Coordinates of C-alpha atoms in Angstrom, one line a residue:
Chain A
M1 CA -15.1 65.3 -110.0
T2 CA -16.7 63.2 -112.7
T3 CA -20.3 63.8 -113.7
G4 CA -21.5 60.7 -111.9
L5 CA -19.9 61.8 -108.6
K6 CA -21.5 65.3 -109.0
I7 CA -24.9 63.8 -109.6
V8 CA -24.5 61.7 -106.4
L9 CA -23.5 64.7 -104.5
L10 CA -26.5 66.7 -105.8
L11 CA -28.8 63.8 -104.9
A12 CA -27.4 63.8 -101.4
E13 CA -27.9 67.5 -101.0
L14 CA -31.4 67.3 -102.3
L15 CA -32.1 64.4 -99.8
C16 CA -30.6 66.5 -97.0
V17 CA -32.5 69.7 -97.7
S18 CA -35.9 68.0 -98.5
S19 CA -35.6 65.9 -95.3
A20 CA -34.7 69.0 -93.3
I21 CA -37.8 70.7 -94.6
L22 CA -39.9 67.7 -93.8
V23 CA -38.5 67.6 -90.2
T24 CA -39.5 71.2 -89.8
F25 CA -43.0 71.1 -91.2
H26 CA -44.3 67.5 -90.8
P27 CA -47.1 67.4 -88.3
N28 CA -46.5 63.8 -87.2
I29 CA -43.5 63.7 -84.9
L30 CA -42.5 60.2 -85.7
H31 CA -42.4 60.9 -89.5
A32 CA -40.3 64.0 -88.7
A33 CA -37.9 61.8 -86.8
V34 CA -37.6 59.5 -89.8
A35 CA -36.9 62.4 -92.0
L36 CA -34.2 63.5 -89.6
L37 CA -32.6 60.1 -90.1
F38 CA -32.4 60.7 -93.8
A39 CA -31.1 64.3 -93.3
F40 CA -28.3 62.8 -91.1
L41 CA -27.5 60.3 -93.9
G42 CA -27.3 63.1 -96.4
V43 CA -24.9 65.0 -94.2
A44 CA -22.7 61.9 -94.0
V45 CA -22.5 61.7 -97.8
M46 CA -21.4 65.4 -97.8
F47 CA -18.7 64.7 -95.3
V48 CA -17.4 62.0 -97.7
Y49 CA -17.3 64.5 -100.5
A50 CA -15.4 66.9 -98.2
G51 CA -12.7 64.2 -97.8
A52 CA -13.7 63.5 -94.2
D53 CA -14.6 59.9 -94.4
F54 CA -13.8 59.2 -90.8
I55 CA -16.2 61.9 -89.7
A56 CA -18.8 60.5 -92.1
G57 CA -18.6 57.1 -90.4
V58 CA -18.9 58.6 -87.0
Q59 CA -21.7 60.8 -88.1
V60 CA -23.7 57.7 -89.2
I61 CA -22.9 55.7 -86.0
V62 CA -23.7 58.6 -83.6
Y63 CA -26.6 60.3 -85.3
V64 CA -28.3 57.5 -87.2
G65 CA -27.5 54.7 -84.8
G66 CA -27.7 56.7 -81.6
V67 CA -29.6 60.0 -81.7
T68 CA -32.3 58.9 -84.1
V69 CA -33.0 55.7 -82.2
L70 CA -33.1 57.6 -78.9
V71 CA -35.6 60.1 -80.4
L72 CA -37.7 57.2 -81.7
F73 CA -37.5 55.5 -78.3
A74 CA -38.6 58.6 -76.5
V75 CA -41.5 59.1 -78.8
M76 CA -42.7 55.5 -78.6
L77 CA -42.4 55.3 -74.8
T78 CA -44.4 58.5 -74.3
H79 CA -47.6 57.2 -75.9
W80 CA -49.5 60.5 -75.9
L81 CA -46.7 62.2 -77.9
Y82 CA -47.3 60.5 -81.2
K83 CA -51.0 61.5 -81.3
V84 CA -50.1 65.2 -81.0
T85 CA -50.0 67.1 -84.3
L86 CA -47.4 69.7 -84.2
R87 CA -48.7 72.7 -85.9
D88 CA -48.3 76.2 -84.6
V89 CA -51.6 78.0 -84.6
R90 CA -50.2 81.5 -84.7
K91 CA -47.9 81.6 -87.7
K92 CA -44.8 83.5 -86.8
L93 CA -43.1 84.2 -90.0
I94 CA -41.4 87.6 -89.9
V95 CA -38.5 86.8 -87.6
P96 CA -37.6 83.5 -89.2
I97 CA -37.7 85.0 -92.7
V98 CA -35.4 87.9 -91.6
L99 CA -33.0 85.4 -90.0
L100 CA -33.1 83.2 -93.1
V101 CA -32.3 86.1 -95.3
I102 CA -29.5 87.2 -93.1
L103 CA -27.9 83.7 -92.9
L104 CA -28.6 82.5 -96.4
V105 CA -27.8 85.5 -98.6
P106 CA -24.1 85.7 -97.7
A107 CA -23.7 82.0 -98.1
V108 CA -25.3 81.9 -101.5
Y109 CA -23.4 85.1 -102.5
K110 CA -20.1 83.6 -101.4
S111 CA -20.6 80.3 -103.1
L112 CA -21.6 82.1 -106.3
V113 CA -18.5 84.3 -106.2
E114 CA -16.3 81.2 -105.7
L115 CA -18.1 79.4 -108.5
A116 CA -17.4 82.4 -110.8
S117 CA -13.8 82.9 -109.8
S118 CA -12.6 79.3 -110.1
S119 CA -14.2 76.4 -111.9
Q120 CA -12.9 73.9 -109.3
N121 CA -11.6 74.4 -105.9
I122 CA -9.8 71.1 -105.7
A123 CA -8.0 69.7 -108.7
P124 CA -9.1 66.1 -109.6
E125 CA -5.6 64.7 -108.8
R126 CA -5.8 66.4 -105.3
V127 CA -9.1 64.6 -104.7
A128 CA -7.5 61.3 -105.3
E129 CA -4.6 62.2 -103.1
F130 CA -7.1 63.3 -100.4
A131 CA -9.1 60.1 -100.6
G132 CA -6.0 57.9 -100.4
S133 CA -4.2 59.6 -97.5
A134 CA -4.5 58.0 -94.1
K135 CA -6.5 60.8 -92.4
T136 CA -7.6 58.5 -89.6
A137 CA -4.1 58.1 -88.3
L138 CA -3.7 61.9 -88.5
I139 CA -6.8 62.4 -86.4
G140 CA -5.5 60.0 -83.8
Q141 CA -2.1 61.7 -83.7
A142 CA -3.7 65.1 -83.4
L143 CA -6.0 64.0 -80.5
L144 CA -3.2 62.4 -78.5
G145 CA -0.6 65.0 -79.5
N146 CA -1.4 68.6 -80.1
Y147 CA -4.9 68.5 -78.6
L148 CA -4.3 66.2 -75.7
L149 CA -5.5 68.6 -73.0
P150 CA -8.9 69.3 -74.6
F151 CA -9.2 65.6 -75.5
E152 CA -8.7 64.6 -71.8
A153 CA -11.0 67.4 -70.6
I154 CA -13.8 66.0 -72.9
T155 CA -13.1 62.5 -71.6
I156 CA -13.6 63.6 -68.1
L157 CA -16.8 65.4 -69.0
L158 CA -18.1 62.3 -70.7
L159 CA -17.1 60.1 -67.8
G160 CA -19.0 62.5 -65.5
A161 CA -22.1 62.3 -67.8
L162 CA -21.8 58.5 -67.7
V163 CA -21.6 58.3 -64.0
G164 CA -24.5 60.7 -63.7
A165 CA -26.6 58.6 -66.0
V166 CA -26.0 55.5 -64.0
G167 CA -26.8 57.5 -60.8
L168 CA -30.1 58.6 -62.3
A169 CA -31.1 55.2 -63.5
R170 CA -30.2 53.4 -60.2
P171 CA -33.2 51.9 -58.4
K172 CA -34.0 53.8 -55.2
Chain B
M1 CA -3.0 48.7 -101.7
A2 CA -3.1 48.8 -105.5
N3 CA -6.3 50.0 -107.1
S4 CA -6.5 46.8 -109.1
A5 CA -7.4 45.0 -105.8
L6 CA -10.9 46.5 -106.0
F7 CA -13.6 44.4 -107.7
A8 CA -14.8 47.2 -109.9
H9 CA -11.2 47.9 -111.1
S10 CA -10.7 44.2 -111.8
L11 CA -13.8 44.0 -113.8
Q12 CA -12.8 47.1 -115.8
D13 CA -9.3 45.6 -116.4
W14 CA -10.6 42.2 -117.5
I15 CA -13.3 43.6 -119.8
G16 CA -11.3 46.6 -120.8
I17 CA -14.1 49.1 -121.6
G18 CA -16.6 51.3 -119.9
P19 CA -16.3 53.9 -117.2
L20 CA -15.4 52.8 -113.7
W21 CA -18.7 53.9 -112.1
V22 CA -20.6 51.5 -114.4
W23 CA -18.4 48.6 -113.2
A24 CA -18.8 49.8 -109.6
A25 CA -22.5 49.5 -110.0
V26 CA -22.2 46.2 -111.7
S27 CA -20.0 44.8 -109.0
A28 CA -22.4 45.9 -106.3
V29 CA -25.2 44.0 -108.1
V30 CA -23.0 41.0 -108.7
I31 CA -21.9 40.8 -105.0
L32 CA -25.5 41.2 -103.9
Y33 CA -27.0 38.7 -106.3
A34 CA -24.2 36.2 -106.6
I35 CA -23.3 36.0 -102.9
A36 CA -25.7 37.7 -100.4
L37 CA -29.1 36.5 -101.7
P38 CA -28.1 32.9 -102.6
F39 CA -26.3 32.7 -99.3
A40 CA -29.5 33.7 -97.4
G41 CA -31.6 31.3 -99.4
I42 CA -29.2 28.3 -98.9
A43 CA -28.7 29.3 -95.2
T44 CA -32.5 28.9 -94.6
Y45 CA -32.3 25.4 -96.1
V46 CA -29.1 24.5 -94.1
E47 CA -30.6 25.9 -90.9
R48 CA -33.7 23.6 -91.3
K49 CA -31.5 20.6 -92.1
V50 CA -29.1 21.3 -89.2
S51 CA -32.0 21.8 -86.8
A52 CA -33.6 18.6 -88.1
D53 CA -30.4 16.6 -87.6
M54 CA -30.1 17.9 -84.0
Q55 CA -33.6 16.9 -83.2
D56 CA -33.4 13.5 -85.0
R57 CA -35.8 14.5 -87.8
F58 CA -35.4 14.5 -91.6
G59 CA -36.1 18.2 -92.3
P60 CA -37.0 19.3 -95.8
N61 CA -36.7 16.3 -98.2
R62 CA -39.4 16.6 -100.8
V63 CA -38.4 19.4 -103.2
G64 CA -35.4 18.3 -105.3
P65 CA -32.7 16.0 -104.1
F66 CA -32.4 16.1 -100.3
G67 CA -34.9 18.9 -100.4
I68 CA -32.3 21.3 -101.6
L69 CA -34.7 23.3 -103.7
Q70 CA -36.9 24.0 -100.7
F71 CA -35.6 27.5 -100.4
I72 CA -36.6 28.3 -104.0
A73 CA -40.1 26.9 -103.2
D74 CA -40.3 29.1 -100.1
F75 CA -39.2 32.1 -102.1
V76 CA -41.9 31.6 -104.7
K77 CA -44.5 31.1 -102.0
M78 CA -43.4 34.3 -100.3
L79 CA -43.7 36.2 -103.6
A80 CA -47.1 34.8 -104.3
K81 CA -48.5 35.7 -100.9
Q82 CA -50.8 38.7 -100.5
D83 CA -49.0 41.8 -99.6
F84 CA -51.0 42.7 -96.5
I85 CA -50.9 45.9 -94.6
P86 CA -53.0 45.9 -91.4
Q87 CA -55.7 48.5 -91.0
G88 CA -54.5 51.3 -88.8
A89 CA -50.9 50.7 -89.7
D90 CA -48.6 53.5 -90.7
R91 CA -48.4 52.7 -94.4
I92 CA -45.3 54.7 -95.3
L93 CA -43.2 53.5 -92.4
F94 CA -44.5 49.9 -92.7
S95 CA -43.2 49.8 -96.3
L96 CA -40.0 51.6 -95.4
A97 CA -38.9 49.5 -92.4
P98 CA -38.0 46.2 -94.1
I99 CA -36.1 48.1 -96.8
L100 CA -34.0 50.0 -94.2
V101 CA -33.2 46.8 -92.4
L102 CA -32.1 45.0 -95.6
A103 CA -30.2 48.0 -96.9
G104 CA -28.3 48.3 -93.7
A105 CA -27.3 44.6 -93.8
C106 CA -26.5 44.5 -97.5
A107 CA -24.5 47.8 -97.6
A108 CA -21.9 46.2 -95.4
F109 CA -21.0 43.8 -98.2
A110 CA -19.1 46.7 -99.9
V111 CA -16.2 46.2 -97.5
L112 CA -16.2 42.5 -96.9
P113 CA -12.8 41.1 -98.0
L114 CA -14.1 38.1 -100.0
S115 CA -10.6 37.8 -101.5
K116 CA -7.7 40.1 -102.2
Y117 CA -9.1 40.6 -105.7
F118 CA -12.8 40.6 -104.8
L119 CA -13.2 43.6 -102.6
G120 CA -16.1 45.9 -103.2
A121 CA -14.3 49.0 -101.8
D122 CA -11.2 48.8 -99.7
M123 CA -11.9 52.1 -98.1
N124 CA -9.8 53.9 -95.6
I125 CA -12.3 53.6 -92.8
G126 CA -13.4 50.1 -93.9
I127 CA -14.4 48.5 -90.5
L128 CA -15.9 51.8 -89.3
Y129 CA -18.0 51.8 -92.4
A130 CA -19.3 48.3 -91.7
L131 CA -20.2 49.4 -88.2
A132 CA -21.9 52.5 -89.5
V133 CA -24.1 51.1 -92.1
T134 CA -25.3 48.2 -89.9
T135 CA -26.6 50.8 -87.4
L136 CA -29.4 51.4 -89.9
I137 CA -30.9 48.1 -88.8
A138 CA -31.9 49.3 -85.3
P139 CA -34.1 52.3 -86.5
G140 CA -35.5 50.0 -89.2
L141 CA -36.7 47.4 -86.8
L142 CA -38.0 50.0 -84.4
L143 CA -40.0 51.8 -87.1
G144 CA -41.4 48.6 -88.5
S145 CA -42.6 47.5 -85.1
W146 CA -44.2 50.9 -84.4
A147 CA -45.8 51.1 -87.8
S148 CA -47.6 47.8 -87.3
Q149 CA -49.7 49.3 -84.5
N150 CA -49.5 46.1 -82.6
K151 CA -48.3 45.9 -79.0
W152 CA -46.4 42.7 -79.5
S153 CA -44.6 44.2 -82.5
L154 CA -43.9 47.4 -80.5
L155 CA -42.5 45.4 -77.6
G156 CA -40.3 43.4 -80.0
G157 CA -39.1 46.5 -81.7
L158 CA -38.2 48.2 -78.5
R159 CA -36.4 45.2 -77.3
A160 CA -34.5 44.9 -80.6
A161 CA -33.4 48.5 -80.5
A162 CA -32.3 48.4 -76.9
Q163 CA -30.4 45.2 -77.5
I164 CA -28.7 46.4 -80.6
I165 CA -27.6 49.7 -79.1
S166 CA -26.3 48.0 -75.9
Y167 CA -24.4 45.3 -77.7
E168 CA -22.9 47.8 -80.2
I169 CA -20.5 48.8 -77.3
P170 CA -18.8 45.4 -76.6
V171 CA -18.8 44.8 -80.4
A172 CA -16.9 48.0 -81.1
L173 CA -14.6 47.5 -78.1
S174 CA -13.8 44.0 -79.3
I175 CA -12.9 45.3 -82.8
F176 CA -10.3 47.7 -81.4
P177 CA -7.7 45.0 -80.4
A178 CA -7.5 43.9 -84.0
I179 CA -7.1 47.5 -85.1
L180 CA -4.3 48.0 -82.5
I181 CA -2.4 45.1 -83.9
S182 CA -2.9 45.9 -87.6
G183 CA -2.6 49.6 -87.2
T184 CA -5.3 50.4 -89.8
L185 CA -9.1 50.5 -90.2
Q186 CA -8.8 49.3 -93.8
I187 CA -10.2 45.8 -93.9
G188 CA -8.0 44.7 -96.8
Q189 CA -4.9 45.7 -94.9
I190 CA -6.1 44.1 -91.7
V191 CA -6.4 40.8 -93.5
E192 CA -3.0 41.3 -95.2
T193 CA -1.2 41.8 -91.9
Q194 CA -2.5 38.4 -90.8
G195 CA -0.7 36.7 -93.6
W196 CA 2.1 34.2 -93.1
V197 CA 4.8 36.7 -94.1
W198 CA 4.1 40.3 -93.8
S199 CA 6.4 43.0 -92.5
A200 CA 8.3 46.0 -93.7
Q201 CA 11.1 43.7 -94.8
A202 CA 9.1 40.8 -96.1
G203 CA 10.6 37.4 -95.2
T204 CA 12.2 38.4 -91.9
D205 CA 9.2 38.1 -89.7
Y206 CA 5.9 36.3 -89.5
H207 CA 2.5 37.2 -88.4
F208 CA -0.4 35.0 -87.9
W209 CA -4.2 35.3 -87.4
N210 CA -5.0 38.1 -84.9
A211 CA -6.9 35.7 -82.7
F212 CA -3.6 34.0 -81.8
H213 CA -1.6 37.2 -81.5
N214 CA -2.0 37.3 -77.8
P215 CA -4.4 35.9 -75.2
F216 CA -6.5 39.0 -75.0
C217 CA -7.2 38.9 -78.7
F218 CA -8.3 35.3 -78.5
L219 CA -10.9 36.4 -75.9
A220 CA -11.8 39.4 -78.0
M221 CA -12.7 37.2 -80.9
F222 CA -15.3 35.4 -78.8
L223 CA -16.7 38.6 -77.4
L224 CA -17.1 40.0 -80.9
F225 CA -18.9 36.8 -81.9
V226 CA -21.2 36.9 -78.9
G227 CA -21.9 40.6 -79.4
G228 CA -22.6 40.0 -83.1
L229 CA -25.0 37.2 -82.2
A230 CA -26.9 39.6 -80.0
E231 CA -26.9 42.2 -82.8
T232 CA -28.3 39.8 -85.3
N233 CA -31.1 38.9 -82.8
R234 CA -30.2 35.2 -82.8
I235 CA -30.8 32.7 -80.1
P236 CA -29.9 32.9 -77.2
F237 CA -30.5 36.7 -77.8
D238 CA -33.7 36.4 -79.9
L239 CA -35.8 38.3 -77.4
P240 CA -37.1 40.7 -80.0
E241 CA -39.0 37.9 -81.7
A242 CA -39.5 35.6 -78.7
E243 CA -42.3 33.5 -80.1
S244 CA -43.5 32.2 -76.8
E245 CA -44.0 35.7 -75.5
L246 CA -44.5 38.1 -78.4
V247 CA -46.0 35.9 -81.2
S248 CA -43.3 36.9 -83.6
G249 CA -42.0 40.2 -82.2
F250 CA -41.3 43.0 -84.6
S251 CA -42.3 40.9 -87.6
T252 CA -45.7 39.8 -86.3
E253 CA -47.7 41.9 -88.8
F254 CA -45.5 41.4 -91.8
S255 CA -46.4 38.9 -94.4
G256 CA -45.4 37.9 -97.9
M257 CA -42.3 39.6 -99.4
R258 CA -42.0 42.2 -96.6
F259 CA -41.6 39.4 -94.1
G260 CA -39.2 37.8 -96.6
L261 CA -37.1 40.9 -96.6
Y262 CA -36.8 40.7 -92.8
A263 CA -35.8 37.0 -93.0
L264 CA -33.3 37.8 -95.7
A265 CA -31.9 40.7 -93.7
E266 CA -31.4 38.4 -90.7
F267 CA -29.3 35.9 -92.7
V268 CA -27.4 38.5 -94.6
D269 CA -26.6 40.1 -91.2
I270 CA -25.4 36.8 -89.9
F271 CA -23.1 36.5 -92.9
V272 CA -21.8 40.0 -92.4
M273 CA -21.2 39.4 -88.7
S274 CA -19.4 36.2 -89.3
S275 CA -17.3 37.8 -92.1
I276 CA -16.2 40.6 -89.8
V277 CA -15.1 38.1 -87.1
V278 CA -13.2 36.1 -89.8
A279 CA -11.6 39.2 -91.4
L280 CA -10.5 40.7 -88.1
Y281 CA -9.4 37.7 -86.1
L282 CA -9.4 34.5 -88.3
G283 CA -7.2 35.7 -91.1
G284 CA -9.8 36.6 -93.7
W285 CA -8.8 35.0 -97.0
Q286 CA -5.4 33.8 -95.7
L287 CA -4.7 30.1 -96.0
P288 CA -3.0 28.7 -92.8
F289 CA 0.7 27.8 -93.2
I290 CA 0.8 28.5 -96.9
N291 CA 1.9 31.8 -98.3
I292 CA -0.5 32.3 -101.1
D293 CA 1.1 35.5 -102.4
Q294 CA 4.2 33.5 -103.3
L295 CA 2.1 31.1 -105.3
S296 CA 0.6 33.9 -107.3
D297 CA 3.8 34.0 -109.3
S298 CA 3.4 30.5 -110.6
I299 CA -0.4 30.2 -110.9
P300 CA -2.8 32.6 -112.6
T301 CA -4.2 35.4 -110.4
L302 CA -7.7 34.5 -111.1
L303 CA -7.1 31.0 -109.5
V304 CA -5.5 32.6 -106.5
A305 CA -8.5 34.9 -106.2
F306 CA -10.8 31.9 -106.1
I307 CA -8.7 30.0 -103.7
Q308 CA -8.8 33.0 -101.4
L309 CA -12.6 33.3 -101.9
G310 CA -12.9 29.6 -101.0
C311 CA -10.8 30.1 -97.8
F312 CA -12.9 33.0 -96.7
L313 CA -16.2 31.4 -97.4
V314 CA -15.2 28.1 -95.6
K315 CA -14.3 30.1 -92.5
V316 CA -17.5 32.1 -92.6
F317 CA -19.7 29.1 -93.1
M318 CA -18.1 27.4 -90.1
L319 CA -19.0 30.4 -88.0
V320 CA -22.5 30.4 -89.5
F321 CA -22.8 26.8 -88.6
V322 CA -21.9 27.6 -85.0
V323 CA -24.6 30.2 -85.0
M324 CA -27.2 27.6 -86.1
W325 CA -25.7 25.0 -83.7
L326 CA -26.2 27.5 -80.8
R327 CA -29.8 28.1 -81.8
W328 CA -30.7 24.5 -80.9
T329 CA -28.4 24.2 -77.9
L330 CA -29.1 27.3 -75.7
P331 CA -32.3 28.6 -74.2
R332 CA -33.3 32.2 -74.6
L333 CA -32.1 34.7 -72.0
R334 CA -34.5 36.9 -70.0
V335 CA -34.4 40.7 -70.6
D336 CA -32.7 41.4 -67.4
Q337 CA -30.1 38.6 -68.0
L338 CA -29.6 40.0 -71.5
M339 CA -28.7 43.5 -70.2
A340 CA -26.7 42.2 -67.2
A341 CA -24.7 40.0 -69.6
C342 CA -23.9 43.0 -71.8
W343 CA -23.1 45.7 -69.2
K344 CA -21.7 43.5 -66.4
G345 CA -20.1 40.8 -68.5
L346 CA -19.1 41.8 -72.0
V347 CA -18.4 45.5 -71.6
P348 CA -15.9 45.1 -68.7
L349 CA -14.3 42.1 -70.4
A350 CA -14.0 44.0 -73.7
L351 CA -12.4 46.9 -71.9
V352 CA -9.9 44.6 -70.2
N353 CA -9.1 43.1 -73.6
L354 CA -8.5 46.4 -75.1
L355 CA -6.2 47.5 -72.3
G356 CA -4.5 44.2 -72.2
T357 CA -3.8 44.3 -76.0
A358 CA -2.5 47.8 -75.7
V359 CA -0.1 46.9 -72.9
W360 CA 1.0 43.8 -74.8
M361 CA 1.8 45.9 -77.9
W362 CA 3.8 48.2 -75.7
A363 CA 5.6 45.6 -73.6
F364 CA 6.5 43.2 -76.4
N365 CA 6.9 45.8 -79.1
G366 CA 4.0 44.5 -81.1
R367 CA 5.3 40.9 -81.3
S368 CA 2.8 38.0 -81.3
I369 CA 3.2 34.9 -79.1
A370 CA 4.5 32.9 -82.1
Q371 CA 7.2 35.5 -82.7
L372 CA 8.2 35.6 -79.0
V373 CA 8.4 31.8 -78.8
L374 CA 10.0 31.0 -82.1
G375 CA 12.1 34.1 -82.6
P376 CA 12.4 36.0 -85.8
M377 CA 12.1 33.8 -88.9
V378 CA 15.3 33.1 -90.8
N379 CA 14.7 32.9 -94.5

């Protein structure tokens, strides 16, 4: 990767992490929801860097266009909710910190080891090859080929959810 | 598609120096300032003239010849106005919202196929990217309306978000038939497949605009246009800013340049929407009945590029004119009519179109009506 691309990736990661921290600690629920939007966008950029541009597009459509808007909707329609300040009175820190250490230390260690062992995981020419290949077509072939049964099972689940939603929303 | 097709690469080739990312940044700025913003400005002028003509008035006629400089005067006025944030408004979100909306609309310019040689980025997931970045508009409108702390604004914003989310579905479903025919999400290739001569063995077969590929596609084009109209909040779908009910809807509390950004975003969004219809169904930069790629041997590439740009812009402006024409022809829908039109009208029709196109592709082996009627072309 060129330096410019690395800087963009770094910025995206910073955006993601800082937004995630805001989501967790911001007392105003609406501002937290907006921070969540930016965290989702950061994740989409990282998907692009991982060579999964289709997933990146879907990530933005589903999470930014769908989930965030739904969260905002819910907050705005329940008028008492955005006056609430979310702050835990009793600070519970021990369990989260232990969990954080357990999860974070191996990840940091592994990435450091990989950094030390090889300067680059994917050669630059592989990156170009990655970006140019028609992965979207491969996803389609996989869904309707090897993974047809799980795909169909999920379709039926989603159809059930859709019918259920219509049933719930129907006037009595 | 060759890399030289991209705008940034072309710039780098012509000028010959500098790293690619500099030219990518330059091309983004050029596309934005040379096309998006002037278009939005001139569109406001044209809109006022068109509406004046339809109502037997003169319209702007004082600033410059035929009032053509009116939009510049409006722009200067907007810049000079006080940047007012109402008391009790959420200042951060109030400032953020117009930027989100404009960014969402402008980001789609990256994949618009202005010409084979003027393409910001011909990415693999082109059309999906356009759908994705324009989803930023819904949260933007919603946040701006909430941040105003005004009930009219909030109602307008809620309506806008509900409308955009609902109409996203028929829009996406109406995009699929074009993808089925072209077999790719890459916008450059989708336009390419609508050329006069395009197949694995060039010269043995002809394709034409996707809208005339089969009857289902013809209908899908209209569904896409209507859905796009609803997503850009234009009449007859302008409930979010219904001035007789909601003052000015989500933009009630916005003044000066912040309001200007909203207005700009609306026109940029109309341009993007029309461009997507043109690229997917009306042949993009292709000139009807003339194979421009054969001409490129005899005339310079730059000229071909500008002919293609002209073709594309003419088609887009015709659609933009239809948008303005509808504004002064149709009354506004009610909220229940809006939702019924989407879920009971557009969505089932779009599904039928998708299924119909799929069956057509299977039954006739991907051949269009023209190919079935006229038979394979003999060169």
